[in-house]
mmCIF file of C-alpha atoms and ligand atoms in Angstrom:
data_model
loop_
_atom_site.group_PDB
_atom_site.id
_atom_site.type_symbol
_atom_site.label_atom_id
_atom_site.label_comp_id
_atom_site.label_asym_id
_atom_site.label_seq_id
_atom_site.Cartn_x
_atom_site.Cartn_y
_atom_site.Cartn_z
ATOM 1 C CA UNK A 193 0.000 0.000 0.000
ATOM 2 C CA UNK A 194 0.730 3.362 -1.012
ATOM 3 C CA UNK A 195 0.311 5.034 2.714
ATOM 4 C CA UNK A 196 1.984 8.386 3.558
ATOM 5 C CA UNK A 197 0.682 7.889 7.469
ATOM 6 C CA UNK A 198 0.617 5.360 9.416
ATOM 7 C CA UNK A 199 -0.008 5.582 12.732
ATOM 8 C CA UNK A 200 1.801 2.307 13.477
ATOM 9 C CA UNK A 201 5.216 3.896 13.532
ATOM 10 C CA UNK A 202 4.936 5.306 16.775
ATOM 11 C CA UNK A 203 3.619 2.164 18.606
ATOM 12 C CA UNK A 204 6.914 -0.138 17.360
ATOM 13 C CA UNK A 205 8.156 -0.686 20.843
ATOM 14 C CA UNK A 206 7.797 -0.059 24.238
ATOM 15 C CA UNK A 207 10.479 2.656 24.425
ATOM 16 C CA UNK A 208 8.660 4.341 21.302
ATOM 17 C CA UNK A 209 5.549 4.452 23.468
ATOM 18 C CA UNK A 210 6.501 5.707 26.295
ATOM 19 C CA UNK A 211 7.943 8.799 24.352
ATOM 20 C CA UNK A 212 4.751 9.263 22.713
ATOM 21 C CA UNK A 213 2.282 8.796 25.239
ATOM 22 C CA UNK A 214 0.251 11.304 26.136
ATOM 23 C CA UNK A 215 -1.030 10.928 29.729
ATOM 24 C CA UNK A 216 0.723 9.525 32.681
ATOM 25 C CA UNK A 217 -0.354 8.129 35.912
ATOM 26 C CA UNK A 218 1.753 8.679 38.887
ATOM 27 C CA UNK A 219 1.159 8.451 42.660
ATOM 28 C CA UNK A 220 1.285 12.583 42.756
ATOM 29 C CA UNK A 221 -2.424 12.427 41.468
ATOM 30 C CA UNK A 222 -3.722 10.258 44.290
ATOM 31 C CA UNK A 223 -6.145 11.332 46.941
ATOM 32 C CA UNK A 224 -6.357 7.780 49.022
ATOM 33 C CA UNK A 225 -9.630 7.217 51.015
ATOM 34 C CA UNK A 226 -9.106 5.986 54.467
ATOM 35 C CA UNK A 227 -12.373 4.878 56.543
ATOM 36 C CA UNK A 228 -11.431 5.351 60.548
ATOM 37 C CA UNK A 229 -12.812 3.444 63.491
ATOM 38 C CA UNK A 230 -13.196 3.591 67.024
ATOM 39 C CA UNK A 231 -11.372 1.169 69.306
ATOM 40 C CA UNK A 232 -7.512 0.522 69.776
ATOM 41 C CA UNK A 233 -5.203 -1.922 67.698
ATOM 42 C CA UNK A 234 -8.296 -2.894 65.133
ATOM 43 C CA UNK A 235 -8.439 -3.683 61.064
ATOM 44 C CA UNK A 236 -11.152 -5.064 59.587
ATOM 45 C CA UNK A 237 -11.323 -6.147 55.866
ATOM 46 C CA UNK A 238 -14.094 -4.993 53.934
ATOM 47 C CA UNK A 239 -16.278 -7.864 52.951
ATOM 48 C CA UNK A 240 -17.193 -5.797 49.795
ATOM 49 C CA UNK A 241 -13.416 -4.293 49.624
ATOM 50 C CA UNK A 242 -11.159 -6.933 49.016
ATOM 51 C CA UNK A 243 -7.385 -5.945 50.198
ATOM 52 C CA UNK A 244 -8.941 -3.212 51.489
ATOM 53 C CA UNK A 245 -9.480 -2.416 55.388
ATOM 54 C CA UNK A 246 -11.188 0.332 58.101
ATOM 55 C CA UNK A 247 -8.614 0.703 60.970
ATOM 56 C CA UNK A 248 -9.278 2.366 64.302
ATOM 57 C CA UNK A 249 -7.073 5.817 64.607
ATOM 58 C CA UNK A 250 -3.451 4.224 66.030
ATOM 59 C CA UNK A 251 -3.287 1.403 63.557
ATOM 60 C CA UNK A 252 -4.534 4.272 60.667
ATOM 61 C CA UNK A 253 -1.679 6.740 61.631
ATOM 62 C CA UNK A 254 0.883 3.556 61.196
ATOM 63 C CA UNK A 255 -0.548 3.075 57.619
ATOM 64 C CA UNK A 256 -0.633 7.022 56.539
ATOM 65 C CA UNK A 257 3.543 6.607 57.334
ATOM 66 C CA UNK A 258 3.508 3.622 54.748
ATOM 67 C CA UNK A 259 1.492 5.856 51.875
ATOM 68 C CA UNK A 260 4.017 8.809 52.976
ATOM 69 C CA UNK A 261 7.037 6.612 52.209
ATOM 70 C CA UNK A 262 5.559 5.156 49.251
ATOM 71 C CA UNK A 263 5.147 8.512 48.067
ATOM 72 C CA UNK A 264 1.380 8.853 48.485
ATOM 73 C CA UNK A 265 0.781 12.267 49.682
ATOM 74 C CA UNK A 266 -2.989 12.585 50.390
ATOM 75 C CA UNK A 267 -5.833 11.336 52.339
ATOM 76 C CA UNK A 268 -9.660 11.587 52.869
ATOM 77 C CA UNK A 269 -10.809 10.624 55.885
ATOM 78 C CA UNK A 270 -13.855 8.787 56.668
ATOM 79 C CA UNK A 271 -15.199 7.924 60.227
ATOM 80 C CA UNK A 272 -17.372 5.202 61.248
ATOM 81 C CA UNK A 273 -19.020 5.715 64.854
ATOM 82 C CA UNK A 274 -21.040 4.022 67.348
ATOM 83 C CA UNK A 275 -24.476 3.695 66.447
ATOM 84 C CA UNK A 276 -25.978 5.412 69.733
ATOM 85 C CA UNK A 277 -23.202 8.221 69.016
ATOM 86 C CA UNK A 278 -26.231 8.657 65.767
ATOM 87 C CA UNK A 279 -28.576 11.446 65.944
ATOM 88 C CA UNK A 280 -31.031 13.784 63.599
ATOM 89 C CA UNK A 281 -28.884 17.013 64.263
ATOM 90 C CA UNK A 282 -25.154 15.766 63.376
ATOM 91 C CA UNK A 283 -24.298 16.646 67.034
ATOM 92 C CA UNK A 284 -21.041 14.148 66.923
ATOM 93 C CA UNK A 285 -20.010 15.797 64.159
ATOM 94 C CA UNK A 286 -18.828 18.650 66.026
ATOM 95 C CA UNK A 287 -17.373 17.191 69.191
ATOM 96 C CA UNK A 288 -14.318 18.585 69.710
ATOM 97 C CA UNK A 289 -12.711 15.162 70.783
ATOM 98 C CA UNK A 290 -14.749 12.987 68.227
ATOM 99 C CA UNK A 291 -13.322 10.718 66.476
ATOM 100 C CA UNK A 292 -12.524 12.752 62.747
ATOM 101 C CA UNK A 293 -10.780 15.622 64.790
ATOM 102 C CA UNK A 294 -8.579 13.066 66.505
ATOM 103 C CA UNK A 295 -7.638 11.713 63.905
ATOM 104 C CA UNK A 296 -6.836 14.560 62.267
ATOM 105 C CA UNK A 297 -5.104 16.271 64.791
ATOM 106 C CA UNK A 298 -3.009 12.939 65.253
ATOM 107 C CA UNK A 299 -2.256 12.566 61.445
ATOM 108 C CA UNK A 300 -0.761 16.036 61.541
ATOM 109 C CA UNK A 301 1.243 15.557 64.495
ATOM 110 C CA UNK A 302 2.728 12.039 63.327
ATOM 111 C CA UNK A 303 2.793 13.029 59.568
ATOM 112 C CA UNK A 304 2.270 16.734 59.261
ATOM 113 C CA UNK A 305 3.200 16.418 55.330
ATOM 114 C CA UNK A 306 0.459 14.379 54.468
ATOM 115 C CA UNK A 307 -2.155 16.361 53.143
ATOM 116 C CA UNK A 308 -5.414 15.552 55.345
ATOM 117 C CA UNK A 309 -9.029 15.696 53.429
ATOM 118 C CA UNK A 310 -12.116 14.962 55.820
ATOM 119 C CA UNK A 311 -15.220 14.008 54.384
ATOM 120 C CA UNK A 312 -17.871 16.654 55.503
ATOM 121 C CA UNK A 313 -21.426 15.244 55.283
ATOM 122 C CA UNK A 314 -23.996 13.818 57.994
ATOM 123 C CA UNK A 315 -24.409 10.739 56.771
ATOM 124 C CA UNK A 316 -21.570 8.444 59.203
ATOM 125 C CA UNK A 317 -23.443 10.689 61.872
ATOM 126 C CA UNK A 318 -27.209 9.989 61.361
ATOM 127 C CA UNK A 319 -29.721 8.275 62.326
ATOM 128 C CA UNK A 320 -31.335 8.224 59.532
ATOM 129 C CA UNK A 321 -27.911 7.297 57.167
ATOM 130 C CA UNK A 322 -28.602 10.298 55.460
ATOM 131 C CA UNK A 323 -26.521 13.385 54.282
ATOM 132 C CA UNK A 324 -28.427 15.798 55.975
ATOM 133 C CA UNK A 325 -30.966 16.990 58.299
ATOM 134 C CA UNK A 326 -34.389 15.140 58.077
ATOM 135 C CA UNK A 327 -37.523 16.905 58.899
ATOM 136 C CA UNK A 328 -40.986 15.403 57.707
ATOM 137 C CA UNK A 329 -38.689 12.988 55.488
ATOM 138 C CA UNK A 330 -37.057 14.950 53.667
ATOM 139 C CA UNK A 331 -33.571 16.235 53.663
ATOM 140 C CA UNK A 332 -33.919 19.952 54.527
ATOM 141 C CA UNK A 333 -31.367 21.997 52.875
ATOM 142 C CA UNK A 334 -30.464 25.312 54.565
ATOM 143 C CA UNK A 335 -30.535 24.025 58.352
ATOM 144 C CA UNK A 336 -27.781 21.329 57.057
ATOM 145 C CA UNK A 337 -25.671 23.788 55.785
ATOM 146 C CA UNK A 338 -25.335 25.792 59.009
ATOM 147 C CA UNK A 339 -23.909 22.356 60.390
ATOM 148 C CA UNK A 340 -21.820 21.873 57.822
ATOM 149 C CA UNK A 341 -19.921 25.265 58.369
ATOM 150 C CA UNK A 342 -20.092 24.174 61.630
ATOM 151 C CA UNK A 343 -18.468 20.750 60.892
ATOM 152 C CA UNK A 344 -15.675 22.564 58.652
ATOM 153 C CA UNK A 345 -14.725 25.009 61.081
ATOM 154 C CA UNK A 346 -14.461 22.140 63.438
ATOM 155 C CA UNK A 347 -11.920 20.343 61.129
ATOM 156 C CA UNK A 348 -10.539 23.344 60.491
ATOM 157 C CA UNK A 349 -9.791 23.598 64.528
ATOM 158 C CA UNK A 350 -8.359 20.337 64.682
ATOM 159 C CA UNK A 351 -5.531 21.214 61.562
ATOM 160 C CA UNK A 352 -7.087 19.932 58.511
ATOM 161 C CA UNK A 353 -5.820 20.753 55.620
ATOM 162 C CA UNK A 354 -8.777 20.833 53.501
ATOM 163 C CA UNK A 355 -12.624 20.149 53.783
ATOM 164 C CA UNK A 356 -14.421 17.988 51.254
ATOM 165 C CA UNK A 357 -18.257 18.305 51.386
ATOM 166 C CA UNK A 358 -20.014 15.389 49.692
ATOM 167 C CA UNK A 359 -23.409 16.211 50.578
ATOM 168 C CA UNK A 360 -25.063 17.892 47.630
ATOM 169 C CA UNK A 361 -26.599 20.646 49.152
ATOM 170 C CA UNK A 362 -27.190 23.897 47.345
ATOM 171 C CA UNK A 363 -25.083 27.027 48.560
ATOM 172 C CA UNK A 364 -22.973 24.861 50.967
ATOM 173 C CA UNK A 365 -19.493 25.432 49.662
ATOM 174 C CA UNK A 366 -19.904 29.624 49.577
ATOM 175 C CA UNK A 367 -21.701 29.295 53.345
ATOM 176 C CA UNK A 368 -18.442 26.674 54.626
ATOM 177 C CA UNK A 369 -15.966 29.136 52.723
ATOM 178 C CA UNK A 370 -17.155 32.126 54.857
ATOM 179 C CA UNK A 371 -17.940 30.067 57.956
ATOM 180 C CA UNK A 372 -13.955 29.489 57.825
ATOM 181 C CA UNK A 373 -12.475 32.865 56.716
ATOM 182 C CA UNK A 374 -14.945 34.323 59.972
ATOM 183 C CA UNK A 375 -13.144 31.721 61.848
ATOM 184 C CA UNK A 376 -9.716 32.817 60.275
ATOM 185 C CA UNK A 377 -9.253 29.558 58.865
ATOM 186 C CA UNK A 378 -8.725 31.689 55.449
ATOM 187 C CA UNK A 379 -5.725 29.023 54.445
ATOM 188 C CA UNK A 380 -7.719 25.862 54.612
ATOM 189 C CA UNK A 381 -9.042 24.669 51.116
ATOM 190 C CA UNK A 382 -11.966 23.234 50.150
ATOM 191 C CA UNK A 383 -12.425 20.130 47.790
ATOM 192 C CA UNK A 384 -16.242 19.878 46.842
ATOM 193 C CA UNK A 385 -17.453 16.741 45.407
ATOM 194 C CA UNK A 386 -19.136 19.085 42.841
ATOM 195 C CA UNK A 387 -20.745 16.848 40.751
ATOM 196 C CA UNK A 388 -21.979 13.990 42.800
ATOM 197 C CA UNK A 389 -24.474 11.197 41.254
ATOM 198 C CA UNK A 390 -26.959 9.578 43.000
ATOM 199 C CA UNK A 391 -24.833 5.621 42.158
ATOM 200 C CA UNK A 392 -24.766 2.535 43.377
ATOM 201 C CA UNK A 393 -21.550 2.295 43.042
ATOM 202 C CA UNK A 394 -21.515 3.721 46.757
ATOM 203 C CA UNK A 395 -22.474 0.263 47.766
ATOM 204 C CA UNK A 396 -19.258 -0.867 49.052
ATOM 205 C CA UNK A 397 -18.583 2.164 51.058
ATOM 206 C CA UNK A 398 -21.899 1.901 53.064
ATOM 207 C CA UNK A 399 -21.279 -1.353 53.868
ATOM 208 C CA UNK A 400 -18.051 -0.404 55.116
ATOM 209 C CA UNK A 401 -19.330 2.389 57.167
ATOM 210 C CA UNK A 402 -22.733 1.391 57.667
ATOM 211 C CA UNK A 403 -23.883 4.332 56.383
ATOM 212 C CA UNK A 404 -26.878 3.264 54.164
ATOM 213 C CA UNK A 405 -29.917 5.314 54.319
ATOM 214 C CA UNK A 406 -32.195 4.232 56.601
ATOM 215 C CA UNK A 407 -35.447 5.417 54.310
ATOM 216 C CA UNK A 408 -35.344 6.590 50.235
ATOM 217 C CA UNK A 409 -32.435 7.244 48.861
ATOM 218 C CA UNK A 410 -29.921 9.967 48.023
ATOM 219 C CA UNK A 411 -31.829 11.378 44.744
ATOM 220 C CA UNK A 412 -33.478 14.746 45.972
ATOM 221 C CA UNK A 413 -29.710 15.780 46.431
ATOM 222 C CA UNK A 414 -26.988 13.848 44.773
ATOM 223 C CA UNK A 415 -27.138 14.297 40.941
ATOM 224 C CA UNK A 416 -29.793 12.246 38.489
ATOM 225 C CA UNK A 417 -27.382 10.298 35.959
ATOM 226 C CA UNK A 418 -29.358 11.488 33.146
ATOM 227 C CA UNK A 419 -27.608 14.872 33.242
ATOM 228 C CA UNK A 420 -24.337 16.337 32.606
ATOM 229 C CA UNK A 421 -25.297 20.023 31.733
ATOM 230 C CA UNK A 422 -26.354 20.577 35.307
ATOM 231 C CA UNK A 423 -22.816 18.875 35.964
ATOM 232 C CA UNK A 424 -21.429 22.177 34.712
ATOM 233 C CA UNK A 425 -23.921 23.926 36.517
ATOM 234 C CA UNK A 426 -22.738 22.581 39.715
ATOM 235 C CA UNK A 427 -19.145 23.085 38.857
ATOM 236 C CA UNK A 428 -19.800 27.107 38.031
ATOM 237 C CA UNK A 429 -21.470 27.863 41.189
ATOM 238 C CA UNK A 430 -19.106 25.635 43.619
ATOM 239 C CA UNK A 431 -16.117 27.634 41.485
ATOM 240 C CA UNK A 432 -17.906 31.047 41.544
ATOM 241 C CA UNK A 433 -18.812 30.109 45.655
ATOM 242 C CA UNK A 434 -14.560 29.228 46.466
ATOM 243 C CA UNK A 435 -13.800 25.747 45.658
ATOM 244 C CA UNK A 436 -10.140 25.489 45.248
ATOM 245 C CA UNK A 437 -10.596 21.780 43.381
ATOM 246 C CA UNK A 438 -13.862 20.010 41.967
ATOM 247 C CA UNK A 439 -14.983 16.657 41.521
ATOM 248 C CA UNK A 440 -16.759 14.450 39.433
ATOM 249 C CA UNK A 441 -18.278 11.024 41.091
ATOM 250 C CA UNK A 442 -18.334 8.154 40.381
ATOM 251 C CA UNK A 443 -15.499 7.825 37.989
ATOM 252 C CA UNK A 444 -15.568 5.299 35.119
ATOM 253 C CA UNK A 445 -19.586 5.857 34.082
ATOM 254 C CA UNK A 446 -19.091 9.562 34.512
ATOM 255 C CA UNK A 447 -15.576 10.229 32.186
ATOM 256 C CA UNK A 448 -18.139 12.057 29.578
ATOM 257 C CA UNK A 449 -18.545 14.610 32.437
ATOM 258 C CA UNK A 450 -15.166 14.415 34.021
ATOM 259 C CA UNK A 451 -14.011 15.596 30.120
ATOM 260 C CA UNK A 452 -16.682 18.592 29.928
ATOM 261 C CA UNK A 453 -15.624 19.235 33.322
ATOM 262 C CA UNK A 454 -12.377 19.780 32.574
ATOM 263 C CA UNK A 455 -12.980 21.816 29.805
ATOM 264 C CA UNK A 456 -14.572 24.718 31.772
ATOM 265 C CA UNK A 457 -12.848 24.720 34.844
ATOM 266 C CA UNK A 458 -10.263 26.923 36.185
ATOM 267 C CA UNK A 459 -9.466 25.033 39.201
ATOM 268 C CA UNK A 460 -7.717 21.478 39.511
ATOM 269 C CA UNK A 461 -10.644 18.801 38.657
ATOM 270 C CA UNK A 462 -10.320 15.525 40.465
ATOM 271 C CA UNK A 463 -12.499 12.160 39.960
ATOM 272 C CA UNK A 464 -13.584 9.883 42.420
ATOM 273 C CA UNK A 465 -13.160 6.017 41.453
ATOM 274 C CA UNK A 466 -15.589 4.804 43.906
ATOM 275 C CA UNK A 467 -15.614 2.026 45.868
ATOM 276 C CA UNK A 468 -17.995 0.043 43.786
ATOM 277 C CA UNK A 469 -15.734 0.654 40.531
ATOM 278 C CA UNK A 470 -12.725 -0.810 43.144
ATOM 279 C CA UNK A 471 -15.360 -3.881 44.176
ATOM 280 C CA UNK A 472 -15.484 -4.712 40.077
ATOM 281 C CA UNK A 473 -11.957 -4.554 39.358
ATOM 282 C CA UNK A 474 -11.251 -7.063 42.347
ATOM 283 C CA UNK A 475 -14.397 -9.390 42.309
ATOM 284 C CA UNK A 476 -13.249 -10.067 38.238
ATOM 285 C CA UNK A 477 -10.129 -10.598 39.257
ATOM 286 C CA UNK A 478 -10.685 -12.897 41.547
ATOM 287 C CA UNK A 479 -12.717 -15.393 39.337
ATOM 288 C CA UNK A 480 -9.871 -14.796 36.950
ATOM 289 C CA UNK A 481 -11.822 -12.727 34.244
ATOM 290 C CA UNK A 482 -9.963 -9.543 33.767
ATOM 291 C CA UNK A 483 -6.354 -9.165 35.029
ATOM 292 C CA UNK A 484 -6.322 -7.076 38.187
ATOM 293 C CA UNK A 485 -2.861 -5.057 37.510
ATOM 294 C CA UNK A 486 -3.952 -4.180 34.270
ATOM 295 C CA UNK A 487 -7.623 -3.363 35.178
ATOM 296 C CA UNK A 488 -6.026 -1.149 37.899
ATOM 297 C CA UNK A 489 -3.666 0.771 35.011
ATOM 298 C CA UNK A 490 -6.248 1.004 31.912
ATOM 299 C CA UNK A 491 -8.931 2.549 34.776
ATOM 300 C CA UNK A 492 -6.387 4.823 36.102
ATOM 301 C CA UNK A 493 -5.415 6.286 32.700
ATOM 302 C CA UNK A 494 -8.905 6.833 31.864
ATOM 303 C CA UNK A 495 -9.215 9.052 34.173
ATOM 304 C CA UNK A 496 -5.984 11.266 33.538
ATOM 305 C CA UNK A 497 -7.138 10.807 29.634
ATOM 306 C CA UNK A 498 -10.414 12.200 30.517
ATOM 307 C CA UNK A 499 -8.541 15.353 32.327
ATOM 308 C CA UNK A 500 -8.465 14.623 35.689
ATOM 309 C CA UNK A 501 -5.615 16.533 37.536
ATOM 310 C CA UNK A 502 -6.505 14.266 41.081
ATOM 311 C CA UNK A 503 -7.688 10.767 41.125
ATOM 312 C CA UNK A 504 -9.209 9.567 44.255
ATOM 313 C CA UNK A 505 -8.870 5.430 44.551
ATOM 314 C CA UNK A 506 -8.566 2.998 46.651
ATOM 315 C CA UNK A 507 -5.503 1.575 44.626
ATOM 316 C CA UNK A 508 -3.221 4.178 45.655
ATOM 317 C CA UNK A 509 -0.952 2.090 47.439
ATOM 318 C CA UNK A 510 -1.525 -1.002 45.183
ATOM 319 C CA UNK A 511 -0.356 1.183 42.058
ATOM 320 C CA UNK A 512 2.987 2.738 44.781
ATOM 321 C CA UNK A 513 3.868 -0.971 45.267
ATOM 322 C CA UNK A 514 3.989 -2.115 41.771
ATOM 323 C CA UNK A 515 5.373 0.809 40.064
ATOM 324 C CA UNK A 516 8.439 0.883 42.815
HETATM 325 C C1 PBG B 746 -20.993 10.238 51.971
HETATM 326 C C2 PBG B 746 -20.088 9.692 50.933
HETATM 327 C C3 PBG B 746 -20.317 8.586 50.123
HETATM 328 C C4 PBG B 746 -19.153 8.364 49.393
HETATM 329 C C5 PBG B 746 -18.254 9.375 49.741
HETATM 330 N N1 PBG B 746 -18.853 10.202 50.681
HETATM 331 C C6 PBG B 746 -21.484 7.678 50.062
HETATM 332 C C7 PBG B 746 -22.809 8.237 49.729
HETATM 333 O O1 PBG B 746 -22.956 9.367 49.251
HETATM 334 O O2 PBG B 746 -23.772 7.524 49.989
HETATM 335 C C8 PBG B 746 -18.936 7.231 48.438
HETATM 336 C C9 PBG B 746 -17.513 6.808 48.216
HETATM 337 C C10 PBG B 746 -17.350 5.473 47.572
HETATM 338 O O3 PBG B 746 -18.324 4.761 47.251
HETATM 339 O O4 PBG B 746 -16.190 5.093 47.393
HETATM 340 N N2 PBG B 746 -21.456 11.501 51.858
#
């Protein structure tokens, strides 16, 4: 044939490829998700997370040294308490000496590096497993956001480094962004799960906190899959409100959005790889379908190809390990 291109050139071997390739994965774009728990000395697998486990605070500040010096440089914390520690108002949530403020004020004293994200939400705090305040079932808006602030600010007391509010309601990021410059907490950031879909892909991670909502579901305030203009819309108003980084969740069913996303935004956009997407990889794996190392690489890429600047995953320190 008669060709003047071909595109085959450049994939002739390995070295070739790397030269040419476009997007890289590398463990500066993880965010890793850590869930906490009460109690001394304790790690529990995740039936639904193979490989991967909830520790209480000592055993968590042990593992946060092995991300460090596998050069992982970022966590989100998740807490899981007591069930009679549950209430309608997200009280626990702002105890002083509860469980997400200890661990962040030990995280920063053991690793004070590490970059320390805290979920903010009501969810791990209510009775009701939801993400806000429920009055007459249904998930009141404006009277969750003042606990929210609240909840930031609290973070904010205990050295965090920045707040990520997953909760979906409208206005909260502008109302948490002044909450902490009144508190002169001007320097801590906030990462706002921007666009977040109502998925069950969250499965996982409610089994692992025990989080699932008690009534309904999550769809009067996380994000109907149908839609990614109002994805923008989101994005614009957490932006225009002080976001310092966005996010698009889940990850793999939503790259359409992380891509339009990334398109518009003037602040770093990170994606969430949920725990459900993690469940797939390793229940395939297991039964010897797909091959889990390259399962973990092709997803990963996708993401980076798709313009995320921050990936959030639970195979941070899978991916450290094997690219060492
Ligand atoms: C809670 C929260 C959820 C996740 C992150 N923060 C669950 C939910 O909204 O029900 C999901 C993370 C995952 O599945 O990995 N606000």
């Amino acid at each position: 044939m008669n060709l003047i291109e071909r595109p085959r050139r450049l994939r002739k071997s390995g070295f070739l490829r790397e030269l040419v390739a476009e997007h890289r994965v590398t463990v500066n774009d993880f965010i890793t998700p850590l869930f906490v728990t009460e109690g001394k000395g304790v790690s529990i697998e995740i039936a639904s997370m193979p490989g991967y486990y909830k520790r209480s605070l000592d055993l968590t500040v042990d593992h946060v040294k092995l991300l460090r010096d596998c050069g992982l440089k970022c966590v989100l914390l998740f807490v899981q308490v007591s069930d009679d520690l549950k209430d309608n108002s997200g009280a626990e949530a702002l105890n002083p000496s509860g469980l997400m403020q200890e661990a962040i004020r030990a995280l920063k004293l053991a690793v004070p590096d590490v970059i320390v994200m805290t979920d903010v939400a009501l969810d791990p705090f209510s009775s009701y497993g939801h993400d806000g305040i429920v009055q007459d079932g249904e998930i009141v808006n404006d009277p969750t956001v003042d606990v929210l602030t609240s909840m930031a600010v609290s973070h904010a007391d205990a050295g965090v480094d920045f707040v990520a509010p997953s909760d979906m309601m409208d206005g909260r990021i502008g109302a948490i962004r002044a909450g902490l410059d009144l508190a002169g907490f001007q320097d801590v950031g906030i990462l706002s799960y921007s666009a977040k879909y109502a998925s069950c892909f969250y499965g996982p991670f409610r089994d692992a906190l025990d989080s699932a909502p008690g009534f309904g579901d999550k769809r009067t305030y996380q994000m109907d899959s149908a839609n990614s203009r109002e994805a923008l819309r989101e994005v614009v108003l957490d932006i225009e409100e002080g976001a310092d980084i966005v996010m698009v969740k889940p990850g793999l069913p939503y790259l359409d959005v992380l891509s339009k996303v990334k398109e518009i935004s003037t602040v770093p956009v990170a994606a969430y790889q949920v725990s459900g997407e993690y469940a797939m990889i390793k229940a395939a794996a297991a039964q010897g379908w797909v091959n889990e190392e390259a399962a973990m690489l092709e997803s990963l890429l996708g993401f980076k190809r798709a313009g995320a600047d921050l990936i959030a995953t639970y195979f941070g320190l899978e991916f450290a390990q094997i690219s060492h």
